[in-house]
Amino acid sequence: MKVSSAEFVTSGTRPAHYPPPELPEVAFAGRSNVGKSSLINVLVNRKGLVRTSSTPGRTQLINFFRVNERLMLVDLPGYGFAKVPLAVKKEWGPMVETYLSTRPNLSCVVLIVDIRREPTEEDQLMLQWLRAYNVAVLVVVTKCDKVSKNERAKQAAIITRTLGLARDEMAFFSALSKEGRDEVWARIEALLAAGQEEAEESGE
Ligand code: GTP
Ligand code: MG
C-alpha cells in the first residue's frame, strides 16, 4: 500500500470518544511493549506518528490514525505488563473489550507477538476471544531482527503451535529492518477486501 497521508485523529477510552464509524478500521493488539506502535509507524512510513517507548504500558488510550482518507489504524493499549498501575490494568479489560465487541466498522485485528517469546496466556485468550467474536485476525510476529534464521524457525513453530495458527494467519516483521512491511499491508488489504465483500453480501 502506498501511504500518501497519515494523521492522528483522536484518542479516548470509551465509545463516546471514538470518531464516527465511517472508515473501515484495523486494530493493533498485543502485549505491552511488544511493538504495536512501532509497527504502525513503519506501516505509515512515519517515525514519530505514534509514540513508542521502551517503558511498557506507554499507550494507555485507544488511538485512532487515518490513512489515505480510506481506513483507520487503531492502536490499542497493551496488556500483561506487571508494572502498569493497578488502576490502569482494571480499566484495560472493559476499554479494549468494549471497543472490540461493539465497533461496527472494525474490519480486522492485527495481533502482535514477539519472535523471542512463547505466546502468553493472555495472547491465547485474546485470540480465542477474537475468534469467538468472529473478528478476522492476522498475527504479526515482530522483532525478527533480534533472532537468527534458525532461531526464527524454531520460535515460529512454537508460536503457531501455542496459538493454534495456520501458516497463512501469520506474518514475520521487524520495525528495525522493515522486513515484512509490504506483506503485512498486503494481508491487511486482503482482510479489508474480504470484510467489504461480506458486508455487501449481507446487504449493509
Ligand atoms: P505499549 O504502548 O507500551 O503497549 O508498547 P508497544 O507495543 O506500542 O511497543 P512500542 O512500539 O512502543 O515498542 C516497544 C519497544 O520495542 C521500543 O523500545 C521499540 O523501539 C522496540 N521495538 C519495537 N519493534 C521492534 C522491532 O521490530 N525490533 C527491535 N529491535 N525493536 C523493536
Ligand atoms: Mg504503544
Coordinates of C-alpha atoms and ligand atoms in Angstrom, one line a residue:
M1 CA 0.0 0.0 0.0
K2 CA 1.3 3.4 -0.9
V3 CA 0.6 5.7 2.0
S4 CA 0.1 9.3 0.9
S5 CA -1.4 10.6 4.1
A6 CA -1.5 9.5 7.8
E7 CA -2.7 11.6 10.6
F8 CA -3.7 11.3 14.2
V9 CA -7.4 11.7 14.6
T10 CA -8.3 11.3 18.3
S11 CA -7.8 9.2 21.3
G12 CA -10.1 8.0 24.1
T13 CA -11.2 5.3 26.4
R14 CA -14.9 4.8 25.6
P15 CA -17.4 4.8 22.7
A16 CA -18.4 8.5 23.2
H17 CA -14.7 9.3 22.4
Y18 CA -14.5 7.2 19.2
P19 CA -14.6 9.0 15.8
P20 CA -17.7 8.4 13.7
P21 CA -17.5 4.9 12.3
E22 CA -17.1 6.0 8.7
L23 CA -14.0 4.2 7.6
P24 CA -13.0 0.5 8.0
E25 CA -10.8 0.0 11.0
V26 CA -7.7 -2.2 11.6
A27 CA -6.9 -2.5 15.3
F28 CA -3.5 -3.5 16.7
A29 CA -3.4 -5.6 19.9
G30 CA -0.8 -7.3 21.9
R31 CA 1.3 -7.4 25.0
S32 CA 2.6 -4.2 26.3
N33 CA 6.0 -3.3 24.8
V34 CA 5.7 -5.9 22.0
G35 CA 6.0 -3.2 19.3
K36 CA 2.4 -2.3 18.3
S37 CA 3.1 1.4 17.9
S38 CA 6.4 0.8 16.1
L39 CA 4.6 -1.4 13.6
I40 CA 2.0 1.3 12.9
N41 CA 4.8 3.8 12.4
V42 CA 6.6 1.6 9.8
L43 CA 3.3 0.8 8.0
V44 CA 2.6 4.5 7.5
N45 CA 6.3 5.5 7.0
R46 CA 6.3 8.0 9.8
K47 CA 8.8 7.5 12.5
G48 CA 7.1 9.6 15.1
L49 CA 3.4 9.4 14.3
V50 CA 2.7 7.0 17.1
R51 CA 4.6 7.4 20.3
T52 CA 6.8 4.4 21.1
S53 CA 8.7 3.8 24.3
S54 CA 11.0 1.3 25.9
T55 CA 8.8 1.7 29.0
P56 CA 6.0 -0.8 28.8
G57 CA 2.5 0.5 29.1
R58 CA 3.1 3.7 27.2
T59 CA -0.1 3.5 25.2
Q60 CA -3.0 3.8 27.7
L61 CA -5.7 5.1 25.4
I62 CA -7.2 3.9 22.2
N63 CA -5.6 6.0 19.5
F64 CA -7.1 6.5 16.0
F65 CA -5.0 7.3 12.9
R66 CA -6.5 8.0 9.5
V67 CA -4.6 6.7 6.5
N68 CA -5.2 7.9 2.9
E69 CA -8.6 9.0 3.9
R70 CA -9.5 5.4 3.4
L71 CA -9.0 3.5 6.5
M72 CA -8.3 3.9 10.2
L73 CA -5.5 2.2 12.1
V74 CA -6.3 1.9 15.8
D75 CA -3.5 1.5 18.4
L76 CA -4.9 -0.3 21.4
P77 CA -3.2 -0.2 24.9
G78 CA -1.1 -3.3 25.5
Y79 CA -1.9 -6.0 28.1
G80 CA 0.1 -8.0 30.5
F81 CA 2.8 -5.8 31.9
A82 CA 3.2 -6.3 35.7
K83 CA 4.4 -2.7 36.4
V84 CA 1.4 -0.9 34.9
P85 CA -0.5 0.6 37.8
L86 CA -3.5 -1.5 39.1
A87 CA -6.0 1.3 38.2
V88 CA -4.8 1.2 34.6
K89 CA -5.0 -2.6 34.5
K90 CA -8.5 -2.6 35.7
E91 CA -9.6 -0.2 33.0
W92 CA -7.8 -2.1 30.3
G93 CA -10.3 -5.0 30.0
P94 CA -13.5 -3.1 29.6
M95 CA -11.8 -0.4 27.5
V96 CA -10.4 -2.8 24.9
E97 CA -13.3 -5.4 25.0
T98 CA -15.9 -2.6 24.6
Y99 CA -14.0 -1.4 21.5
L100 CA -13.5 -4.8 20.0
S101 CA -17.0 -6.1 20.7
T102 CA -19.1 -3.0 19.7
R103 CA -17.2 -1.2 16.9
P104 CA -19.4 -1.8 13.8
N105 CA -16.6 -0.8 11.3
L106 CA -13.9 -3.0 12.8
S107 CA -12.6 -4.9 9.9
C108 CA -9.7 -6.9 11.4
V109 CA -7.3 -7.1 14.3
V110 CA -3.6 -7.4 14.0
L111 CA -2.4 -9.4 17.0
I112 CA 1.3 -8.8 17.6
V113 CA 3.7 -11.3 19.3
D114 CA 7.4 -11.2 20.0
I115 CA 9.5 -13.8 18.0
R116 CA 11.7 -14.4 21.1
R117 CA 8.8 -15.3 23.4
E118 CA 6.3 -18.1 23.8
P119 CA 2.8 -16.5 23.5
T120 CA 1.4 -15.8 26.9
E121 CA -1.9 -17.0 28.3
E122 CA -3.2 -13.5 27.6
D123 CA -2.2 -13.7 24.0
Q124 CA -4.1 -17.0 23.8
L125 CA -7.1 -15.6 25.5
M126 CA -7.1 -12.6 23.2
L127 CA -7.0 -14.8 20.1
Q128 CA -9.7 -17.1 21.4
W129 CA -11.8 -14.1 22.3
L130 CA -11.4 -12.6 18.8
R131 CA -12.3 -15.9 17.2
A132 CA -15.4 -16.2 19.4
Y133 CA -16.5 -12.8 18.2
N134 CA -15.7 -13.7 14.6
V135 CA -13.2 -11.0 14.1
A136 CA -10.7 -11.5 11.3
V137 CA -7.2 -11.8 12.7
L138 CA -3.7 -11.5 11.4
V139 CA -0.8 -12.5 13.8
V140 CA 2.3 -10.4 13.2
V141 CA 5.5 -11.9 14.7
T142 CA 7.7 -8.9 15.4
K143 CA 11.3 -8.1 16.4
C144 CA 12.5 -10.7 13.9
D145 CA 15.8 -8.7 13.7
K146 CA 16.7 -10.0 17.1
V147 CA 17.0 -13.7 16.2
S148 CA 18.9 -15.8 13.8
K149 CA 17.3 -17.7 10.9
N150 CA 17.4 -21.0 12.9
E151 CA 16.0 -19.4 16.0
R152 CA 13.2 -17.9 13.9
A153 CA 12.1 -21.2 12.5
K154 CA 12.2 -22.8 16.0
Q155 CA 10.2 -19.9 17.5
A156 CA 7.7 -19.8 14.7
A157 CA 6.9 -23.5 15.3
I158 CA 6.3 -22.7 19.0
I159 CA 4.1 -19.7 18.2
T160 CA 2.0 -21.5 15.6
R161 CA 1.5 -24.4 18.0
T162 CA 0.8 -22.4 21.1
L163 CA -1.7 -20.2 19.3
G164 CA -3.1 -22.9 17.0
L165 CA -2.5 -20.9 13.9
A166 CA -2.5 -21.8 10.2
R167 CA 0.7 -20.6 8.5
D168 CA -1.2 -18.1 6.4
E169 CA -2.6 -16.4 9.5
M170 CA 0.9 -15.3 10.4
A171 CA 3.5 -12.8 9.0
F172 CA 7.1 -12.0 10.1
F173 CA 8.1 -8.4 10.7
S174 CA 10.8 -6.2 12.0
A175 CA 10.3 -2.5 12.7
L176 CA 14.1 -2.1 12.7
S177 CA 14.8 -3.6 9.2
K178 CA 11.2 -3.0 8.0
E179 CA 11.2 -6.6 6.8
G180 CA 7.6 -7.7 6.3
R181 CA 6.1 -4.3 5.8
D182 CA 4.7 -5.0 2.4
E183 CA 3.4 -8.4 3.3
V184 CA 1.6 -7.0 6.4
W185 CA 0.0 -4.4 4.3
A186 CA -1.0 -6.9 1.6
R187 CA -2.6 -9.2 4.3
I188 CA -4.4 -6.3 5.8
E189 CA -5.7 -5.2 2.4
A190 CA -6.9 -8.8 1.7
L191 CA -8.8 -8.8 5.1
L192 CA -10.3 -5.4 4.4
A193 CA -11.5 -6.6 0.9
A194 CA -12.9 -9.8 2.5
G195 CA -14.8 -7.8 5.1
Q196 CA -16.1 -5.5 2.4
E197 CA -17.5 -8.4 0.4
E198 CA -19.1 -9.9 3.5
A199 CA -20.8 -6.6 4.3
E200 CA -22.1 -6.3 0.7
E201 CA -23.5 -9.8 0.8
S202 CA -25.3 -9.2 4.0
G203 CA -26.8 -6.0 2.4
E204 CA -25.1 -3.4 4.6
Ligands
GTP1 P1 2.9 -0.2 24.7 O1 2.3 1.0 24.0 O2 3.7 0.2 25.9 O3 1.9 -1.2 24.9 O4 4.1 -0.7 23.7 P2 4.0 -1.0 22.2 O5 3.5 -2.4 21.9 O6 3.3 0.1 21.4 O7 5.6 -1.1 21.8 P3 6.5 0.1 21.1 O8 6.2 0.2 19.7 O9 6.4 1.3 21.9 O10 7.9 -0.6 21.2 C1 8.5 -1.0 22.5 C2 10.0 -1.1 22.4 O11 10.4 -2.1 21.4 C3 10.6 0.2 21.8 O12 11.9 0.4 22.5 C4 10.9 -0.1 20.4 O13 12.0 0.6 19.8 C5 11.2 -1.6 20.4 N1 10.8 -2.3 19.1 C6 9.6 -2.3 18.6 N2 9.6 -3.1 17.4 C7 10.8 -3.5 17.3 C8 11.5 -4.4 16.3 O14 10.9 -4.9 15.3 N3 12.8 -4.6 16.5 C9 13.5 -4.1 17.6 N4 14.8 -4.5 17.7 N5 12.9 -3.4 18.5 C10 11.6 -3.1 18.4
MG2 MG 2.2 1.6 22.1

